[in-house]
Amino acid sequence: MRIIGMIAAAGLMLLGACDVSHPVAVVGPGNTVYKGAATATFLEGGWFQASNGRSTCQGRYRPGGQTGTTTFPVRCSNGLTGVGTATYETPRSGGGEIVMQDGSRWKFIFGRAALAI
């Protein structure tokens, strides 16, 4: 029995170390498109980074929890900051909105749908 417990614990540790990446698109004012990737780690959340060629935005997030929704701070290289809210449709896709400190609302998409932007 002890061996089974040790194997299960080792399996969970391996899952905790697995990174999964998926595409991200962020659409800002004037339909400015930022493209990039999000990297998620099982049980730890992850981070995203997207660029439009002139500036880059990034943020860290926690797992979606029971509701499948997470909020996260966003910081851009052009000085803008904001708070994003995203809802998972599946473990690897979903979307939401980023509200910047200037009041602008940006669309946030991750997963296969981001490739179409």
Backbone as JSON, one array per atom type, in Angstrom:
{
  "sequence": "MRIIGMIAAAGLMLLGACDVSHPVAVVGPGNTVYKGAATATFLEGGWFQASNGRSTCQGRYRPGGQTGTTTFPVRCSNGLTGVGTATYETPRSGGGEIVMQDGSRWKFIFGRAALAI",
  "N": [[0.81, -1.19, 0.0], [1.94, 1.21, 0.73], [3.76, 1.66, -1.32], [2.07, 2.17, -3.49], [0.96, 4.6, -2.69], [3.27, 6.19, -2.76], [3.84, 6.11, -5.5], [1.58, 7.38, -6.51], [1.9, 9.94, -5.37], [4.27, 10.73, -6.63], [3.37, 10.82, -9.25], [1.53, 12.96, -9.13], [3.3, 15.03, -8.55], [4.76, 15.11, -10.91], [2.73, 15.9, -12.7], [2.27, 18.44, -11.67], [4.49, 19.75, -12.53], [4.21, 19.99, -15.24], [4.0, 22.02, -18.06], [1.67, 23.76, -20.02], [1.05, 25.24, -23.07], [-0.81, 27.74, -24.82], [-2.34, 29.64, -27.5], [-2.79, 33.24, -27.36], [-4.82, 36.11, -27.74], [-5.2, 39.58, -27.62], [-7.35, 42.26, -27.85], [-7.22, 45.6, -28.23], [-7.99, 49.16, -27.86], [-9.18, 50.77, -30.84], [-9.06, 48.48, -32.34], [-6.54, 47.36, -32.03], [-4.35, 44.71, -32.16], [-2.92, 42.35, -30.07], [-0.76, 39.63, -29.95], [0.16, 36.44, -28.66], [1.21, 34.09, -26.2], [-0.04, 31.88, -23.67], [1.02, 30.27, -20.75], [0.34, 27.57, -18.81], [0.47, 25.98, -15.64], [-0.24, 22.99, -14.08], [-2.36, 23.15, -11.33], [-1.1, 25.48, -10.41], [-1.66, 27.77, -11.84], [-0.71, 30.3, -14.16], [0.92, 32.25, -16.72], [0.72, 34.97, -19.09], [1.76, 36.46, -22.17], [1.68, 38.99, -24.57], [2.11, 40.69, -27.68], [2.1, 43.62, -29.79], [3.99, 44.35, -31.51], [4.94, 46.9, -31.02], [4.45, 47.36, -28.33], [4.28, 45.38, -25.31], [2.21, 43.25, -23.41], [1.58, 41.69, -20.27], [0.73, 39.16, -17.82], [0.01, 37.43, -14.72], [-1.73, 34.56, -13.6], [-4.05, 32.7, -11.53], [-5.27, 29.31, -11.07], [-8.6, 28.62, -12.37], [-10.45, 27.72, -10.44], [-13.47, 26.77, -8.66], [-15.52, 28.14, -10.05], [-14.5, 28.51, -12.57], [-13.55, 30.89, -13.37], [-11.15, 33.5, -13.41], [-9.24, 36.21, -12.06], [-6.76, 38.67, -12.89], [-3.76, 40.62, -12.65], [-2.59, 43.01, -15.06], [0.13, 44.22, -16.92], [1.63, 46.53, -19.05], [4.21, 47.3, -21.45], [4.05, 49.88, -22.36], [3.26, 51.39, -20.26], [0.62, 51.15, -19.42], [-1.67, 49.69, -17.1], [-3.8, 47.17, -15.72], [-6.75, 45.19, -14.9], [-7.57, 41.92, -15.53], [-10.23, 39.67, -16.38], [-11.07, 36.4, -16.82], [-12.83, 33.63, -18.21], [-12.86, 30.16, -18.19], [-13.7, 28.13, -20.89], [-13.04, 25.62, -21.66], [-10.4, 23.58, -20.29], [-8.26, 24.63, -21.75], [-9.09, 26.84, -23.18], [-10.91, 29.92, -23.64], [-12.08, 33.11, -22.53], [-12.33, 36.69, -21.98], [-12.2, 39.85, -20.43], [-10.13, 42.75, -20.21], [-9.77, 45.42, -18.09], [-8.4, 48.46, -18.31], [-6.42, 50.93, -16.48], [-7.04, 53.39, -17.53], [-9.66, 53.2, -18.14], [-10.33, 51.97, -20.5], [-11.57, 49.11, -22.26], [-10.49, 45.94, -22.98], [-10.51, 43.12, -25.12], [-9.97, 39.72, -24.31], [-8.7, 36.7, -25.37], [-8.14, 33.24, -25.27], [-6.66, 30.16, -26.35], [-7.7, 28.03, -29.13], [-9.43, 29.79, -30.52], [-8.11, 32.22, -30.43], [-6.31, 32.1, -32.49], [-7.71, 32.82, -34.73], [-7.92, 35.54, -34.69]],
  "CA": [[0.0, 0.0, 0.0], [2.82, 2.37, 0.81], [4.34, 1.86, -2.65], [1.03, 2.8, -4.31], [0.91, 6.0, -2.26], [4.46, 6.87, -3.26], [3.68, 6.25, -6.95], [0.57, 8.42, -6.73], [2.51, 11.23, -5.04], [5.23, 11.05, -7.69], [2.58, 11.2, -10.42], [1.01, 14.32, -8.91], [4.42, 15.96, -8.66], [5.06, 15.25, -12.34], [1.68, 16.73, -13.28], [2.48, 19.81, -11.21], [5.61, 20.34, -13.25], [3.91, 20.06, -16.67], [3.55, 23.3, -18.59], [0.85, 23.68, -21.22], [0.96, 26.55, -23.7], [-1.85, 27.94, -25.81], [-2.29, 30.99, -28.05], [-3.55, 34.33, -26.73], [-5.0, 37.35, -28.5], [-5.79, 40.68, -26.86], [-7.76, 43.31, -28.77], [-7.32, 46.86, -27.52], [-8.67, 50.27, -28.54], [-8.88, 50.9, -32.26], [-8.82, 47.13, -32.84], [-5.12, 47.0, -31.94], [-4.27, 43.3, -31.8], [-1.72, 41.81, -29.43], [-0.76, 38.17, -30.03], [1.19, 35.82, -27.85], [0.94, 32.77, -25.65], [-0.23, 31.69, -22.23], [1.59, 29.02, -20.26], [-0.33, 27.18, -17.56], [1.04, 24.88, -14.89], [-1.29, 22.31, -13.33], [-2.57, 23.55, -9.94], [-0.41, 26.71, -10.02], [-2.0, 28.9, -12.69], [0.28, 30.51, -15.2], [1.19, 33.61, -17.14], [0.58, 35.2, -20.52], [2.46, 37.6, -22.73], [1.23, 39.26, -25.93], [2.75, 41.89, -28.21], [1.62, 44.12, -31.07], [5.18, 44.8, -32.23], [5.42, 48.14, -30.4], [4.4, 47.19, -26.88], [4.0, 44.04, -24.83], [1.42, 43.17, -22.17], [1.72, 40.4, -19.62], [0.05, 39.0, -16.55], [0.04, 36.13, -14.06], [-3.06, 34.19, -13.12], [-4.2, 31.47, -10.74], [-6.28, 28.42, -11.67], [-9.96, 29.15, -12.36], [-11.2, 27.32, -9.26], [-14.79, 26.18, -8.8], [-16.36, 28.85, -11.03], [-13.86, 28.54, -13.87], [-13.21, 32.29, -13.66], [-9.99, 34.0, -12.68], [-8.85, 37.6, -12.31], [-5.3, 38.76, -12.91], [-3.22, 41.94, -12.98], [-1.95, 43.12, -16.37], [1.07, 45.34, -17.03], [2.12, 46.68, -20.42], [5.47, 48.03, -21.56], [3.75, 51.29, -22.66], [2.86, 52.03, -19.01], [-0.75, 50.82, -19.02], [-1.9, 48.57, -16.21], [-5.22, 46.89, -15.6], [-7.16, 43.93, -14.28], [-8.28, 41.05, -16.45], [-11.11, 38.62, -15.88], [-11.24, 35.4, -17.87], [-13.59, 32.43, -17.88], [-12.46, 28.99, -18.95], [-14.74, 27.33, -21.54], [-12.42, 24.32, -21.48], [-9.14, 23.85, -19.58], [-7.29, 25.3, -22.61], [-9.66, 27.91, -23.99], [-11.88, 30.79, -23.0], [-11.85, 34.53, -22.8], [-12.87, 37.66, -21.04], [-11.97, 41.27, -20.64], [-9.15, 43.46, -19.39], [-10.13, 46.82, -17.89], [-7.19, 49.21, -18.02], [-6.6, 52.02, -15.53], [-7.61, 54.55, -18.22], [-11.07, 52.92, -18.38], [-10.55, 51.23, -21.74], [-11.89, 47.69, -22.11], [-9.81, 45.15, -23.99], [-10.98, 41.75, -25.22], [-8.92, 38.74, -24.02], [-9.1, 35.4, -25.88], [-7.06, 32.26, -25.25], [-7.02, 28.88, -26.97], [-7.78, 28.0, -30.6], [-10.13, 30.98, -31.03], [-7.14, 33.31, -30.55], [-5.63, 31.99, -33.78], [-8.54, 33.45, -35.77], [-7.88, 37.01, -34.54]],
  "C": [[0.86, 1.26, 0.0], [3.43, 2.69, -0.55], [3.33, 2.56, -3.56], [0.91, 4.28, -3.96], [2.09, 6.8, -2.78], [4.37, 7.09, -4.77], [2.67, 7.35, -7.26], [1.14, 9.81, -6.44], [3.49, 11.67, -6.11], [4.49, 11.49, -8.95], [2.02, 12.6, -10.3], [2.12, 15.35, -9.03], [4.8, 16.17, -10.13], [4.01, 16.1, -13.03], [1.85, 18.19, -12.89], [3.6, 20.51, -11.95], [5.33, 20.52, -14.74], [3.41, 21.45, -17.04], [2.77, 23.05, -19.87], [0.74, 25.08, -21.79], [-0.19, 26.58, -24.7], [-1.82, 29.39, -26.29], [-3.19, 31.97, -27.31], [-3.67, 35.47, -27.73], [-5.68, 38.35, -27.58], [-6.11, 41.78, -27.86], [-8.04, 44.57, -27.97], [-8.06, 47.92, -28.32], [-8.24, 50.39, -30.0], [-8.58, 49.57, -32.92], [-7.33, 46.79, -32.94], [-5.02, 45.58, -31.41], [-2.9, 42.96, -31.23], [-1.83, 40.29, -29.53], [0.39, 37.61, -29.21], [0.77, 34.45, -27.38], [0.71, 32.84, -24.16], [0.36, 30.34, -21.88], [0.97, 28.73, -18.91], [0.39, 25.99, -16.95], [-0.06, 24.29, -14.03], [-1.25, 22.72, -11.86], [-1.93, 24.88, -9.54], [-0.83, 27.93, -10.81], [-0.95, 29.08, -13.75], [0.47, 31.97, -15.51], [0.93, 33.74, -18.63], [1.42, 36.41, -20.9], [1.99, 37.75, -24.17], [1.81, 40.59, -26.39], [2.07, 42.31, -29.52], [2.78, 44.64, -31.92], [5.77, 46.08, -31.65], [5.43, 48.05, -28.87], [3.99, 45.76, -26.54], [3.2, 44.13, -23.55], [1.58, 41.76, -21.6], [0.98, 40.38, -18.3], [0.21, 37.58, -16.03], [-1.34, 35.83, -13.52], [-3.01, 32.89, -12.32], [-5.2, 30.58, -11.44], [-7.69, 29.0, -11.48], [-10.79, 28.77, -11.16], [-12.57, 26.75, -9.61], [-15.62, 26.82, -9.91], [-15.77, 28.84, -12.43], [-13.49, 29.95, -14.3], [-12.04, 32.71, -12.81], [-9.79, 35.48, -13.0], [-7.34, 37.7, -12.17], [-4.87, 40.18, -13.23], [-2.53, 41.89, -14.34], [-1.06, 44.36, -16.35], [1.62, 45.35, -18.44], [3.38, 47.54, -20.45], [5.25, 49.51, -21.9], [3.22, 52.04, -21.43], [1.45, 51.73, -18.56], [-0.76, 49.64, -18.06], [-3.4, 48.36, -16.12], [-5.47, 45.58, -14.9], [-7.98, 43.15, -15.3], [-9.16, 40.07, -15.72], [-11.33, 37.65, -17.04], [-12.02, 34.21, -17.34], [-13.14, 31.3, -18.8], [-13.7, 28.33, -19.56], [-14.34, 25.87, -21.48], [-11.13, 24.58, -20.71], [-8.11, 24.62, -20.41], [-7.87, 26.41, -23.46], [-10.7, 28.7, -23.2], [-11.59, 32.23, -23.35], [-12.49, 35.4, -21.77], [-12.49, 39.06, -21.43], [-10.87, 41.77, -19.72], [-9.62, 44.91, -19.3], [-8.86, 47.55, -17.45], [-7.48, 50.39, -17.11], [-7.15, 53.27, -16.2], [-9.09, 54.35, -18.56], [-11.34, 52.14, -19.66], [-10.75, 49.75, -21.44], [-11.31, 46.92, -23.28], [-10.36, 43.72, -23.96], [-9.79, 40.79, -25.07], [-9.42, 37.37, -24.46], [-7.91, 34.45, -25.77], [-7.57, 30.92, -25.75], [-7.11, 29.03, -28.47], [-8.44, 29.23, -31.19], [-9.18, 32.16, -31.22], [-6.4, 33.27, -31.88], [-6.4, 32.68, -34.89], [-8.52, 34.96, -35.72], [-6.72, 37.58, -35.31]]
}
